[in-house]
mmCIF file of C-alpha atoms in Angstrom:
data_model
loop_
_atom_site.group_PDB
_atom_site.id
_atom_site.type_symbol
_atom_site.label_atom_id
_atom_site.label_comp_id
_atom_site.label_asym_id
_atom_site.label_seq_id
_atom_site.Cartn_x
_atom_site.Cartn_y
_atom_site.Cartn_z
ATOM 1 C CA UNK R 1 81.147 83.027 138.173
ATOM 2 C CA UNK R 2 81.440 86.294 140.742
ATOM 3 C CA UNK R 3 81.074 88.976 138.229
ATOM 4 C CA UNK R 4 82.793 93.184 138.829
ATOM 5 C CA UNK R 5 81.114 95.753 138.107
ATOM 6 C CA UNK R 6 83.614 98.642 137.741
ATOM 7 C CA UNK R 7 82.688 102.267 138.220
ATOM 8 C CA UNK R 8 82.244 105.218 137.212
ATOM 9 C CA UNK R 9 82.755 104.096 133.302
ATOM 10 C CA UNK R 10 84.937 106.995 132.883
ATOM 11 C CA UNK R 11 86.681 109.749 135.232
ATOM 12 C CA UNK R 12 87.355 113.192 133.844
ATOM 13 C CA UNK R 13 89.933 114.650 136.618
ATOM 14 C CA UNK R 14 92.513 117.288 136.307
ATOM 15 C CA UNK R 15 96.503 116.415 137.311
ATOM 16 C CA UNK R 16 96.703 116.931 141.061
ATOM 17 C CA UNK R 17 93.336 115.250 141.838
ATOM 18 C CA UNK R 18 92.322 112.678 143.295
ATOM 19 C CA UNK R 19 90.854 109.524 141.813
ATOM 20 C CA UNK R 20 88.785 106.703 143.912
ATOM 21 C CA UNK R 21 87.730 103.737 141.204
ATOM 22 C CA UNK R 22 85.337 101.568 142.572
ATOM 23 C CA UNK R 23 84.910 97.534 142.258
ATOM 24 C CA UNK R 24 81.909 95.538 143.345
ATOM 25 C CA UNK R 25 81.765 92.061 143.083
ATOM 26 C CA UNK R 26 78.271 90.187 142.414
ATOM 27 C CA UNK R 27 79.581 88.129 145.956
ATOM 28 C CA UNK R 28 82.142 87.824 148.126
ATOM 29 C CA UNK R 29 85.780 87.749 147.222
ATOM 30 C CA UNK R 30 87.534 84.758 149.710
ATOM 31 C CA UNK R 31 90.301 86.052 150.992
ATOM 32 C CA UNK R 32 90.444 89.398 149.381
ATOM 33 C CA UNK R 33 92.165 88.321 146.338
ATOM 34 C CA UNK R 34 91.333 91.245 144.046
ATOM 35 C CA UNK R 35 93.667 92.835 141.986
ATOM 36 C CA UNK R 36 94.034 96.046 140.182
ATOM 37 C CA UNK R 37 95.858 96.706 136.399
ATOM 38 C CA UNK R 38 96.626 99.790 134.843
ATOM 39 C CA UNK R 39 96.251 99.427 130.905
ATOM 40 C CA UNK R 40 97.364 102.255 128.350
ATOM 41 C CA UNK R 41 96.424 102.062 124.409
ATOM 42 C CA UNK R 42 97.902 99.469 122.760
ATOM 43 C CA UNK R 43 99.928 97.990 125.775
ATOM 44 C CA UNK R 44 99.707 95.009 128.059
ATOM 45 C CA UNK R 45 98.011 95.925 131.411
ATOM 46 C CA UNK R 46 100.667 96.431 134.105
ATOM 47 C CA UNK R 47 99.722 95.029 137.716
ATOM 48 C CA UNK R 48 99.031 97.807 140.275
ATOM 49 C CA UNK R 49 97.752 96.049 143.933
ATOM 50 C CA UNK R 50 97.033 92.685 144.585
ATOM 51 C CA UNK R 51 95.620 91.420 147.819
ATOM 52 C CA UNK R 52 92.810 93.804 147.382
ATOM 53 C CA UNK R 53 95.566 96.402 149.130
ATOM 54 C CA UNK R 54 99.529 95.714 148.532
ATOM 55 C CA UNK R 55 101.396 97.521 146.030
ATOM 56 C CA UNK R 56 103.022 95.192 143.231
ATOM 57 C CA UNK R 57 106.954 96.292 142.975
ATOM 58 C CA UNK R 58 108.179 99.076 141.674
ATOM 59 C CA UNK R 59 104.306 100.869 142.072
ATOM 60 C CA UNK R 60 104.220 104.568 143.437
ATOM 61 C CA UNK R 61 102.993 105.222 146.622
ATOM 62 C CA UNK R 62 100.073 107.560 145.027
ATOM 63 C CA UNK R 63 98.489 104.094 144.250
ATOM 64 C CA UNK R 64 96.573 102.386 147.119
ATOM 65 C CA UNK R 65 93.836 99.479 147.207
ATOM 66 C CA UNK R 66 91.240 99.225 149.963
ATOM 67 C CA UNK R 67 88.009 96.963 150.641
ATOM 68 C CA UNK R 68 86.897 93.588 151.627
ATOM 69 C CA UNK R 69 84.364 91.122 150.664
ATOM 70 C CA UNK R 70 82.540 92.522 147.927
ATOM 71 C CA UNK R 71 83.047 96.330 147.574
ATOM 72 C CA UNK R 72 86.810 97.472 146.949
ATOM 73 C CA UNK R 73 88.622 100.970 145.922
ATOM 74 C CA UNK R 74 91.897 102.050 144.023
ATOM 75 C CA UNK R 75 92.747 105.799 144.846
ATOM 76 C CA UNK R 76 95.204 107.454 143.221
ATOM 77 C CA UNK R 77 95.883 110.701 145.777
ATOM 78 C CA UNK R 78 97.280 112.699 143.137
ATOM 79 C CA UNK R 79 97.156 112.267 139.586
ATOM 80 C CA UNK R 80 100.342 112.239 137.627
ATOM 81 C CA UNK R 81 100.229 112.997 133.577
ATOM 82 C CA UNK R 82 101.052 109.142 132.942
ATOM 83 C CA UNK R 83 98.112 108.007 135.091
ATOM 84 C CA UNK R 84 96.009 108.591 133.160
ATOM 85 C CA UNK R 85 94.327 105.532 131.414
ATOM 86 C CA UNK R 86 92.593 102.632 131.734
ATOM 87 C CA UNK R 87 91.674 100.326 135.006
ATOM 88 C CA UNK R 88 90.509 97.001 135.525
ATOM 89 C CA UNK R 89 90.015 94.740 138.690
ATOM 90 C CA UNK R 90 90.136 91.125 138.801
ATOM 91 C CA UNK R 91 89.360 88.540 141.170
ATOM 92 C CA UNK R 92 91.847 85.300 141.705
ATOM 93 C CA UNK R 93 89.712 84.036 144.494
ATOM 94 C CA UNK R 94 87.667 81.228 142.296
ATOM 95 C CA UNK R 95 87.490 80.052 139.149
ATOM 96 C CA UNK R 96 86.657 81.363 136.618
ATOM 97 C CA UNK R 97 89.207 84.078 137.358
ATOM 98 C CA UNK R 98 86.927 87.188 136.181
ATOM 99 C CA UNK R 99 87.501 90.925 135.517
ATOM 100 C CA UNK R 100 85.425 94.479 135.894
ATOM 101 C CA UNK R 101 84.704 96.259 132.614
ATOM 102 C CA UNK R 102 87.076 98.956 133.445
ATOM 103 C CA UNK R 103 87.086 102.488 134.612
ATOM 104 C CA UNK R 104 88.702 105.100 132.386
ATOM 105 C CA UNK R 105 90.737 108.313 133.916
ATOM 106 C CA UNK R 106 90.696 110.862 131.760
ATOM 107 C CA UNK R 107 92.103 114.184 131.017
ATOM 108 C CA UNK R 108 89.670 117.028 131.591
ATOM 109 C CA UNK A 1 114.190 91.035 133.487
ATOM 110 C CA UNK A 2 111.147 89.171 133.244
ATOM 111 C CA UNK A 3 110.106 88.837 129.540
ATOM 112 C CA UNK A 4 106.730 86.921 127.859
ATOM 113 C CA UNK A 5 107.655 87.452 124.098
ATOM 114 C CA UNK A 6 104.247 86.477 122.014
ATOM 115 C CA UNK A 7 104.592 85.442 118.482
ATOM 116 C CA UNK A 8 103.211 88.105 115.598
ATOM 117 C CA UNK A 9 99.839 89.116 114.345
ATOM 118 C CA UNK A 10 97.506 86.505 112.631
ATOM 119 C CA UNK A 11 94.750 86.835 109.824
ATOM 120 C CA UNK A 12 92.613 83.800 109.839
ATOM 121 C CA UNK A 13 89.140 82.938 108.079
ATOM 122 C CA UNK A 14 86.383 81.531 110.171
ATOM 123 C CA UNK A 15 86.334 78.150 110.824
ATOM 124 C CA UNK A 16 90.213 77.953 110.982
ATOM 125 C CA UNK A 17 92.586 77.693 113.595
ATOM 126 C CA UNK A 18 95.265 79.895 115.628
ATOM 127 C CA UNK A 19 98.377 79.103 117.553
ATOM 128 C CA UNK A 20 100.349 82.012 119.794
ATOM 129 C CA UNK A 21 103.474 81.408 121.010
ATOM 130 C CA UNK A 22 104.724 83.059 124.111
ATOM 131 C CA UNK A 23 108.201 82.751 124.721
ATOM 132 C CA UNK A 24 109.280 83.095 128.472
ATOM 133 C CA UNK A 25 112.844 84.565 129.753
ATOM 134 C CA UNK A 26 114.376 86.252 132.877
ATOM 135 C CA UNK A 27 113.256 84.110 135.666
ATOM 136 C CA UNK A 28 113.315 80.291 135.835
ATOM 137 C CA UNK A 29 110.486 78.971 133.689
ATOM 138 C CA UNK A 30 109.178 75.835 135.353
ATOM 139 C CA UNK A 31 108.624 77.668 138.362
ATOM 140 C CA UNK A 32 105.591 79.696 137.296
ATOM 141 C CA UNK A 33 102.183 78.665 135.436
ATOM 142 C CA UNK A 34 101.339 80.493 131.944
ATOM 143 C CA UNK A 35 97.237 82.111 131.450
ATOM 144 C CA UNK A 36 96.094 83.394 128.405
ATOM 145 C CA UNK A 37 93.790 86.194 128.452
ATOM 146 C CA UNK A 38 92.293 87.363 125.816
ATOM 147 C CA UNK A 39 90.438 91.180 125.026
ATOM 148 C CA UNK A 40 88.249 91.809 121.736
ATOM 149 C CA UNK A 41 88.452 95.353 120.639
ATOM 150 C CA UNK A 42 87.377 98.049 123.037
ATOM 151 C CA UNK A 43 85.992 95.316 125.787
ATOM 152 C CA UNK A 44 87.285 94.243 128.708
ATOM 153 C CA UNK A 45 90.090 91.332 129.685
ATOM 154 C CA UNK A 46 88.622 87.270 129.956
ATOM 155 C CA UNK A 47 90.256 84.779 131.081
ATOM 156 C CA UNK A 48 90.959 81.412 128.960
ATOM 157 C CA UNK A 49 92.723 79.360 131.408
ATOM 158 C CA UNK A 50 95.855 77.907 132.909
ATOM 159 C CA UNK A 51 98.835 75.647 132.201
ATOM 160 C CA UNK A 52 101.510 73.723 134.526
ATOM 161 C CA UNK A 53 104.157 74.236 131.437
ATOM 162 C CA UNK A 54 106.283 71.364 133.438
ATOM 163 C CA UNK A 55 103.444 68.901 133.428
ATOM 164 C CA UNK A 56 101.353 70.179 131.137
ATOM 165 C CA UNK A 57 98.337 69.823 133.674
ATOM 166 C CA UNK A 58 95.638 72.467 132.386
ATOM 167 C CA UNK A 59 92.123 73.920 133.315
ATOM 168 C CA UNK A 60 90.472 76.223 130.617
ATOM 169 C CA UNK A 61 87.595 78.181 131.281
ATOM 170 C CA UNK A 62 84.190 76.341 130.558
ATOM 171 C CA UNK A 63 83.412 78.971 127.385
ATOM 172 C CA UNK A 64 86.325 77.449 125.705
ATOM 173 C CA UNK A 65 87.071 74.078 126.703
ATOM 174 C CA UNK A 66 86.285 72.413 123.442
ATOM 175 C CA UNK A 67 87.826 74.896 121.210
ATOM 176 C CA UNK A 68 91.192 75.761 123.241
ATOM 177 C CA UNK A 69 94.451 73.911 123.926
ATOM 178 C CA UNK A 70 97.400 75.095 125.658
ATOM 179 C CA UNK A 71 100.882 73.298 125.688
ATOM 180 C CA UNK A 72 104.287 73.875 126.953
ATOM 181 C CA UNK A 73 108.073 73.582 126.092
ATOM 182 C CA UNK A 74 110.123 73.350 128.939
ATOM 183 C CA UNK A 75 113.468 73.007 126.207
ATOM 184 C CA UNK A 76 112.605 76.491 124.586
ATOM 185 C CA UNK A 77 110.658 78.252 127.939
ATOM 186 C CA UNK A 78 107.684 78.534 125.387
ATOM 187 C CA UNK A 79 103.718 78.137 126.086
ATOM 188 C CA UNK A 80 101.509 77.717 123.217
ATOM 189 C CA UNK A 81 97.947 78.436 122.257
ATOM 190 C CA UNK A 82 95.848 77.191 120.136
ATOM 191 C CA UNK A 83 91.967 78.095 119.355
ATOM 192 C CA UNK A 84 90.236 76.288 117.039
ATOM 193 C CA UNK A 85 86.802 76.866 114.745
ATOM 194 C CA UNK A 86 87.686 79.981 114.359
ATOM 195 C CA UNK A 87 84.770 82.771 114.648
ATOM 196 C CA UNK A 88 84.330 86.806 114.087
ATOM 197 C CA UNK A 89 84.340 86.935 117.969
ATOM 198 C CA UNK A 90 87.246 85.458 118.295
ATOM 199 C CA UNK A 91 88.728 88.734 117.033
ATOM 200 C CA UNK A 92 90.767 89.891 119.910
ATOM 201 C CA UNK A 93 94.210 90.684 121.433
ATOM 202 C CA UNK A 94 95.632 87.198 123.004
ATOM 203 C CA UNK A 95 97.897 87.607 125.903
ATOM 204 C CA UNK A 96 99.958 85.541 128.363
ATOM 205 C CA UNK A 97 100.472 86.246 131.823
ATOM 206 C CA UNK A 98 102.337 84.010 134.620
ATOM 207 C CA UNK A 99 101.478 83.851 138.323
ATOM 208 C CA UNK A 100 103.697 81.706 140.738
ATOM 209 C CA UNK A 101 100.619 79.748 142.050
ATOM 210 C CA UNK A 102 98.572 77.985 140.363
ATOM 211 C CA UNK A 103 95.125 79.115 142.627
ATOM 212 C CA UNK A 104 95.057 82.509 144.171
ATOM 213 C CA UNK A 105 97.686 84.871 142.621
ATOM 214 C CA UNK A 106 97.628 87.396 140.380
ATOM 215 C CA UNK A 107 99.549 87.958 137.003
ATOM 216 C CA UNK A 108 102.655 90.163 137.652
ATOM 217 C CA UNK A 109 104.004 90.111 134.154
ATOM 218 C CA UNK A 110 102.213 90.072 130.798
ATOM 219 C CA UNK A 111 103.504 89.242 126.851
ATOM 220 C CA UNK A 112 102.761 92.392 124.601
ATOM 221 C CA UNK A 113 99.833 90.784 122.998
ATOM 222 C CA UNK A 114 99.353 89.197 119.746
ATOM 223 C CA UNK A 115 96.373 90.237 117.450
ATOM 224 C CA UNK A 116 94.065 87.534 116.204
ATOM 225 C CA UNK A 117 91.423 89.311 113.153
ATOM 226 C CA UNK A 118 89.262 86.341 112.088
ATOM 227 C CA UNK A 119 87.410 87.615 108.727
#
């Protein structure tokens, strides 16, 4: 199974700042079919970018998804108070479908 | 809207088994497939597998395949899971999550999660 490897573990930014999460996968992704969730305490993760770079609907512009193969980025130009939380990629390129560890944005 | 309603919490003892509902509404049912995902406390997600709720065609992931079994209602919109022999570390938040295809898509709308403590 292609296993992510999220990181940093955690991100201590400020609102305002900029946030770049990164995603590495242990080979590559076919067709770039990484996704992104956002997940806050005691919720359901919400999908962010799929595609390894298209925003899902109703997703701010602030969010954006880069990469290719086996090395992909979220940024977040400017951090709003309700982004802060936690993030996980997943690949849906083969099975099993697998997700990172997670990267959590913090408050600092 | 798009809604994945999950049934309620659940307090088993080991060796036992578990069945969460998740009750789909808002969008036309047989036209999407139904994952459950699982995540034990403070860990990441994992993936369980995949059901055709129409045809009941499913593919679980290999760590589960003897202990798992999903099913479908197409009458009530409702997928079902069901994890059997029961462990500790199969405490964990159970959710569902539809995709449209069956290979290569992501989930674009989760059920709030239902929590299963095994003890």
């Amino acid at each position: 199974e292609i296993v992510l490897t999220q990181s940093p573990g955690t991100l201590s930014l400020s609102p305002g700042e900029r946030a770049t999460l990164s995603c590495r996968a242990s080979r590559s992704i076919s067709s770039n079919y990484l996704a992104w969730y956002q997940q806050k305490p005691g919720q359901a993760p919400r999908l962010l970018i799929f595609g390894a770079s298209i925003r899902a609907t109703g997703i701010p512009d602030r969010f954006s998804g880069s990469g290719s193969g086996t090395d992909f980025t979220l940024t977040i130009s400017r951090l709003e108070p309700e982004d802060f939380a936690m993030y996980f990629c997943q690949q849906y390129g083969s099975s099993p479908r697998t997700f990172g560890q997670g990267t959590k944005v913090e408050i600092k | 809207q798009v809604l994945l309603v999950q049934s309620g919490a659940e307090v088993q003892k080991p060796g036992a088994s578990v069945k969460v509902s998740c009750k789909a509404s808002g969008y036309t049912f047989t036209l999407y497939y139904m994952h459950w995902v699982r995540q034990a406390p403070g860990q990441g997600l994992e993936w369980m597998g995949i059901i055709n709720p129409t045809s009941g065609t499913t593919n679980y992931a290999q760590k589960f395949q003897d202990r798992v079994t999903m099913t479908g209602d197409t009458s009530t919109s409702t997928v079902y899971m069901e994890l059997s022999s029961l462990r500790s570390e199969d405490t964990a938040v159970y959710y569902c999550a539809r995709t449209y295809m069956w290979d290569d898509d992501a989930f674009d709308f989760w059920g709030q999660g239902t929590t299963v403590t095994v003890s």
